[in-house]
């Protein structure tokens, strides 16, 4: 009865989800969740040399099954049990799980890199943890602490280290997931949450590789609206963009840029990345005031640009200013920093600077230099894993 009472109290949003919780300890439990019961725990025993017949030069951005994933679940009080590594495989969910019925789920994306000396690094995983906590608060979900999130990412990367590509060949993309796994019928927060982390080796996100992108400005569909959840990495934000994205790719474009849903004239973001406009020494990008995802790479690039002497403004960017820019580029964990070669809006195609000496190349080179160790990390962004 005591446990049931605690669970019922979690249905009161004002008391249970009003602020982000900071959990500093892991708690073990004798009862395994339905997800954990479906998995066979297995300790990591692989080596870097046992990577099969992977064509590192043609990875692309697709799922390649690795060896292990990390899984844990929350108690009714919102505390996540000590997680464990299990063989990568299917998970079991109740048909009435909150994630299946009401889309109560979040995901993150971060990467592990291999340097020339063989050392392995993560890039700012604490920022992904904080963003997941922010999103969980918005979606009325329990979330793991920053320490547990980072530890789970580290364990997943190390257990799958043989899948981390050689230097310059790609990275290990790590996908933390937080889902409402507890059964629920009436519309309410789930009583149990599962946090899992899996990984896949990846190359370039776009088929263009590191070449410039050709984007299309969408003026029929919208990605987000005021007061919605566009600013959190909710799973429910992504399938609605597929209609516009599929249509654009069918016309030969790389991706779609969305405008605001109120005035239909201000830049927001693409389907999977943030957008920047360059005019002289000024770099402009829309502010993340609820509609736009606060990208970790976006935040990093802004800091790098200011350190390099560029003026950066986070403000409303009208579509006319976007089309009048000297240069446009996109940022994201999956895409990195990529220049835009052209943007098409209402049948008019505008082309931008390409080739050498681009601002985006300056920023990209600095970012990759930090991640590869060619540039000293003075900000503590890199986390070495052993």
PDB file of C-alpha atoms in Angstrom, residues 204-347:
ATOM      1  CA  UNK A 204      28.137  11.819 -42.475  1.00  0.00           C
ATOM      2  CA  UNK A 205      24.472  12.561 -41.795  1.00  0.00           C
ATOM      3  CA  UNK A 206      23.663  13.951 -45.234  1.00  0.00           C
ATOM      4  CA  UNK A 207      24.437  12.116 -48.464  1.00  0.00           C
ATOM      5  CA  UNK A 208      26.310  15.234 -49.572  1.00  0.00           C
ATOM      6  CA  UNK A 209      28.943  14.433 -46.944  1.00  0.00           C
ATOM      7  CA  UNK A 210      30.833  17.620 -46.131  1.00  0.00           C
ATOM      8  CA  UNK A 211      29.629  19.346 -49.305  1.00  0.00           C
ATOM      9  CA  UNK A 212      27.211  22.272 -49.141  1.00  0.00           C
ATOM     10  CA  UNK A 213      23.502  21.661 -48.597  1.00  0.00           C
ATOM     11  CA  UNK A 214      20.564  22.684 -50.759  1.00  0.00           C
ATOM     12  CA  UNK A 215      17.655  23.660 -48.519  1.00  0.00           C
ATOM     13  CA  UNK A 216      13.985  24.384 -49.101  1.00  0.00           C
ATOM     14  CA  UNK A 217      11.965  26.833 -47.006  1.00  0.00           C
ATOM     15  CA  UNK A 218       8.680  25.209 -46.005  1.00  0.00           C
ATOM     16  CA  UNK A 219       5.685  27.599 -45.976  1.00  0.00           C
ATOM     17  CA  UNK A 220       2.828  25.116 -45.600  1.00  0.00           C
ATOM     18  CA  UNK A 221       3.776  22.952 -42.617  1.00  0.00           C
ATOM     19  CA  UNK A 222       5.209  24.107 -39.288  1.00  0.00           C
ATOM     20  CA  UNK A 223       7.505  22.287 -36.899  1.00  0.00           C
ATOM     21  CA  UNK A 224       6.411  23.987 -33.671  1.00  0.00           C
ATOM     22  CA  UNK A 225       4.176  26.698 -32.264  1.00  0.00           C
ATOM     23  CA  UNK A 226       4.189  29.052 -29.302  1.00  0.00           C
ATOM     24  CA  UNK A 227       3.566  27.294 -26.024  1.00  0.00           C
ATOM     25  CA  UNK A 228       4.281  23.879 -27.527  1.00  0.00           C
ATOM     26  CA  UNK A 229       7.189  21.523 -26.962  1.00  0.00           C
ATOM     27  CA  UNK A 230       9.383  22.536 -29.898  1.00  0.00           C
ATOM     28  CA  UNK A 231      12.193  23.486 -27.551  1.00  0.00           C
ATOM     29  CA  UNK A 232      12.605  20.006 -26.055  1.00  0.00           C
ATOM     30  CA  UNK A 233      13.879  16.862 -27.733  1.00  0.00           C
ATOM     31  CA  UNK A 234      10.574  15.039 -27.539  1.00  0.00           C
ATOM     32  CA  UNK A 235      10.063  12.015 -29.781  1.00  0.00           C
ATOM     33  CA  UNK A 236       6.730  13.537 -30.813  1.00  0.00           C
ATOM     34  CA  UNK A 237       8.463  16.490 -32.508  1.00  0.00           C
ATOM     35  CA  UNK A 238      10.024  14.485 -35.290  1.00  0.00           C
ATOM     36  CA  UNK A 239       7.464  12.386 -37.151  1.00  0.00           C
ATOM     37  CA  UNK A 240       5.330  15.480 -37.983  1.00  0.00           C
ATOM     38  CA  UNK A 241       8.221  16.914 -40.068  1.00  0.00           C
ATOM     39  CA  UNK A 242       8.477  13.791 -42.229  1.00  0.00           C
ATOM     40  CA  UNK A 243       5.783  14.949 -44.656  1.00  0.00           C
ATOM     41  CA  UNK A 244       7.636  18.154 -45.499  1.00  0.00           C
ATOM     42  CA  UNK A 245      11.050  16.464 -45.457  1.00  0.00           C
ATOM     43  CA  UNK A 246       9.991  13.603 -47.739  1.00  0.00           C
ATOM     44  CA  UNK A 247       8.427  16.034 -50.189  1.00  0.00           C
ATOM     45  CA  UNK A 248      11.535  18.234 -50.232  1.00  0.00           C
ATOM     46  CA  UNK A 249      13.925  15.303 -50.717  1.00  0.00           C
ATOM     47  CA  UNK A 250      11.734  14.077 -53.542  1.00  0.00           C
ATOM     48  CA  UNK A 251      12.451  17.400 -55.249  1.00  0.00           C
ATOM     49  CA  UNK A 252      16.181  17.046 -54.778  1.00  0.00           C
ATOM     50  CA  UNK A 253      16.690  19.145 -51.630  1.00  0.00           C
ATOM     51  CA  UNK A 254      18.838  18.130 -48.655  1.00  0.00           C
ATOM     52  CA  UNK A 255      16.531  19.344 -45.901  1.00  0.00           C
ATOM     53  CA  UNK A 256      13.755  21.754 -44.958  1.00  0.00           C
ATOM     54  CA  UNK A 257      13.905  25.067 -43.107  1.00  0.00           C
ATOM     55  CA  UNK A 258      10.807  25.900 -41.087  1.00  0.00           C
ATOM     56  CA  UNK A 259       9.406  29.378 -40.436  1.00  0.00           C
ATOM     57  CA  UNK A 260       7.492  30.531 -37.350  1.00  0.00           C
ATOM     58  CA  UNK A 261       3.827  29.516 -37.226  1.00  0.00           C
ATOM     59  CA  UNK A 262       2.501  32.945 -36.149  1.00  0.00           C
ATOM     60  CA  UNK A 263       3.925  35.420 -38.672  1.00  0.00           C
ATOM     61  CA  UNK A 264       5.191  32.805 -41.142  1.00  0.00           C
ATOM     62  CA  UNK A 265       8.208  34.933 -41.960  1.00  0.00           C
ATOM     63  CA  UNK A 266      10.885  34.348 -39.318  1.00  0.00           C
ATOM     64  CA  UNK A 267      13.592  31.687 -39.432  1.00  0.00           C
ATOM     65  CA  UNK A 268      13.336  28.811 -36.959  1.00  0.00           C
ATOM     66  CA  UNK A 269      15.313  25.626 -37.704  1.00  0.00           C
ATOM     67  CA  UNK A 270      15.704  22.694 -40.071  1.00  0.00           C
ATOM     68  CA  UNK A 271      14.367  19.212 -39.332  1.00  0.00           C
ATOM     69  CA  UNK A 272      17.521  18.053 -37.588  1.00  0.00           C
ATOM     70  CA  UNK A 273      19.785  21.081 -37.105  1.00  0.00           C
ATOM     71  CA  UNK A 274      20.011  24.743 -36.141  1.00  0.00           C
ATOM     72  CA  UNK A 275      20.581  27.440 -38.782  1.00  0.00           C
ATOM     73  CA  UNK A 276      23.004  30.406 -38.796  1.00  0.00           C
ATOM     74  CA  UNK A 277      23.277  33.401 -41.151  1.00  0.00           C
ATOM     75  CA  UNK A 278      26.557  35.229 -41.846  1.00  0.00           C
ATOM     76  CA  UNK A 279      26.756  38.851 -43.027  1.00  0.00           C
ATOM     77  CA  UNK A 280      30.248  40.277 -42.912  1.00  0.00           C
ATOM     78  CA  UNK A 281      31.601  39.651 -39.411  1.00  0.00           C
ATOM     79  CA  UNK A 282      28.106  39.176 -37.953  1.00  0.00           C
ATOM     80  CA  UNK A 283      26.649  35.723 -37.307  1.00  0.00           C
ATOM     81  CA  UNK A 284      22.919  35.602 -36.499  1.00  0.00           C
ATOM     82  CA  UNK A 285      20.727  32.734 -35.317  1.00  0.00           C
ATOM     83  CA  UNK A 286      17.203  32.582 -33.840  1.00  0.00           C
ATOM     84  CA  UNK A 287      16.934  32.498 -30.029  1.00  0.00           C
ATOM     85  CA  UNK A 288      15.808  29.310 -28.308  1.00  0.00           C
ATOM     86  CA  UNK A 289      12.679  30.695 -26.653  1.00  0.00           C
ATOM     87  CA  UNK A 290      10.541  27.565 -26.647  1.00  0.00           C
ATOM     88  CA  UNK A 291      10.091  26.807 -30.359  1.00  0.00           C
ATOM     89  CA  UNK A 292      13.700  25.999 -31.233  1.00  0.00           C
ATOM     90  CA  UNK A 293      15.831  23.192 -29.849  1.00  0.00           C
ATOM     91  CA  UNK A 294      18.860  24.476 -27.891  1.00  0.00           C
ATOM     92  CA  UNK A 295      21.461  22.378 -29.675  1.00  0.00           C
ATOM     93  CA  UNK A 296      24.662  21.431 -27.882  1.00  0.00           C
ATOM     94  CA  UNK A 297      26.646  21.978 -31.090  1.00  0.00           C
ATOM     95  CA  UNK A 298      24.810  25.281 -31.578  1.00  0.00           C
ATOM     96  CA  UNK A 299      25.865  26.443 -28.130  1.00  0.00           C
ATOM     97  CA  UNK A 300      29.440  25.275 -28.731  1.00  0.00           C
ATOM     98  CA  UNK A 301      29.720  27.000 -32.113  1.00  0.00           C
ATOM     99  CA  UNK A 302      28.459  30.279 -30.655  1.00  0.00           C
ATOM    100  CA  UNK A 303      31.199  30.157 -28.010  1.00  0.00           C
ATOM    101  CA  UNK A 304      33.839  29.246 -30.594  1.00  0.00           C
ATOM    102  CA  UNK A 305      32.723  32.039 -32.945  1.00  0.00           C
ATOM    103  CA  UNK A 306      32.967  34.655 -30.213  1.00  0.00           C
ATOM    104  CA  UNK A 307      36.400  33.378 -29.198  1.00  0.00           C
ATOM    105  CA  UNK A 308      37.507  33.738 -32.831  1.00  0.00           C
ATOM    106  CA  UNK A 309      36.378  37.363 -32.939  1.00  0.00           C
ATOM    107  CA  UNK A 310      33.035  37.073 -34.701  1.00  0.00           C
ATOM    108  CA  UNK A 311      30.016  39.028 -33.495  1.00  0.00           C
ATOM    109  CA  UNK A 312      27.168  36.661 -32.684  1.00  0.00           C
ATOM    110  CA  UNK A 313      23.540  37.691 -32.164  1.00  0.00           C
ATOM    111  CA  UNK A 314      20.731  35.437 -30.989  1.00  0.00           C
ATOM    112  CA  UNK A 315      17.644  37.246 -32.238  1.00  0.00           C
ATOM    113  CA  UNK A 316      14.687  37.027 -34.591  1.00  0.00           C
ATOM    114  CA  UNK A 317      15.899  36.534 -38.164  1.00  0.00           C
ATOM    115  CA  UNK A 318      13.362  37.447 -40.895  1.00  0.00           C
ATOM    116  CA  UNK A 319      13.398  35.229 -43.976  1.00  0.00           C
ATOM    117  CA  UNK A 320      14.480  38.238 -46.097  1.00  0.00           C
ATOM    118  CA  UNK A 321      17.633  38.551 -43.981  1.00  0.00           C
ATOM    119  CA  UNK A 322      18.288  34.839 -44.385  1.00  0.00           C
ATOM    120  CA  UNK A 323      18.072  35.157 -48.152  1.00  0.00           C
ATOM    121  CA  UNK A 324      20.333  38.227 -48.128  1.00  0.00           C
ATOM    122  CA  UNK A 325      23.134  36.577 -46.130  1.00  0.00           C
ATOM    123  CA  UNK A 326      26.673  36.133 -47.416  1.00  0.00           C
ATOM    124  CA  UNK A 327      26.783  32.649 -46.005  1.00  0.00           C
ATOM    125  CA  UNK A 328      24.422  30.212 -44.253  1.00  0.00           C
ATOM    126  CA  UNK A 329      25.388  27.108 -42.282  1.00  0.00           C
ATOM    127  CA  UNK A 330      23.778  24.445 -40.099  1.00  0.00           C
ATOM    128  CA  UNK A 331      24.899  22.851 -36.840  1.00  0.00           C
ATOM    129  CA  UNK A 332      23.950  19.713 -34.947  1.00  0.00           C
ATOM    130  CA  UNK A 333      25.390  16.661 -33.226  1.00  0.00           C
ATOM    131  CA  UNK A 334      24.612  14.490 -36.225  1.00  0.00           C
ATOM    132  CA  UNK A 335      25.552  17.023 -38.931  1.00  0.00           C
ATOM    133  CA  UNK A 336      28.450  18.840 -37.237  1.00  0.00           C
ATOM    134  CA  UNK A 337      28.931  22.191 -39.020  1.00  0.00           C
ATOM    135  CA  UNK A 338      27.858  22.228 -42.669  1.00  0.00           C
ATOM    136  CA  UNK A 339      27.683  25.094 -45.184  1.00  0.00           C
ATOM    137  CA  UNK A 340      24.529  25.788 -47.187  1.00  0.00           C
ATOM    138  CA  UNK A 341      25.014  26.191 -50.938  1.00  0.00           C
ATOM    139  CA  UNK A 342      21.501  27.301 -51.816  1.00  0.00           C
ATOM    140  CA  UNK A 343      18.060  28.012 -50.372  1.00  0.00           C
ATOM    141  CA  UNK A 344      14.846  27.943 -52.394  1.00  0.00           C
ATOM    142  CA  UNK A 345      11.839  29.973 -51.240  1.00  0.00           C
ATOM    143  CA  UNK A 346       8.604  30.462 -53.175  1.00  0.00           C
ATOM    144  CA  UNK A 347      10.238  29.275 -56.366  1.00  0.00           C
TER     145      UNK A 347
END
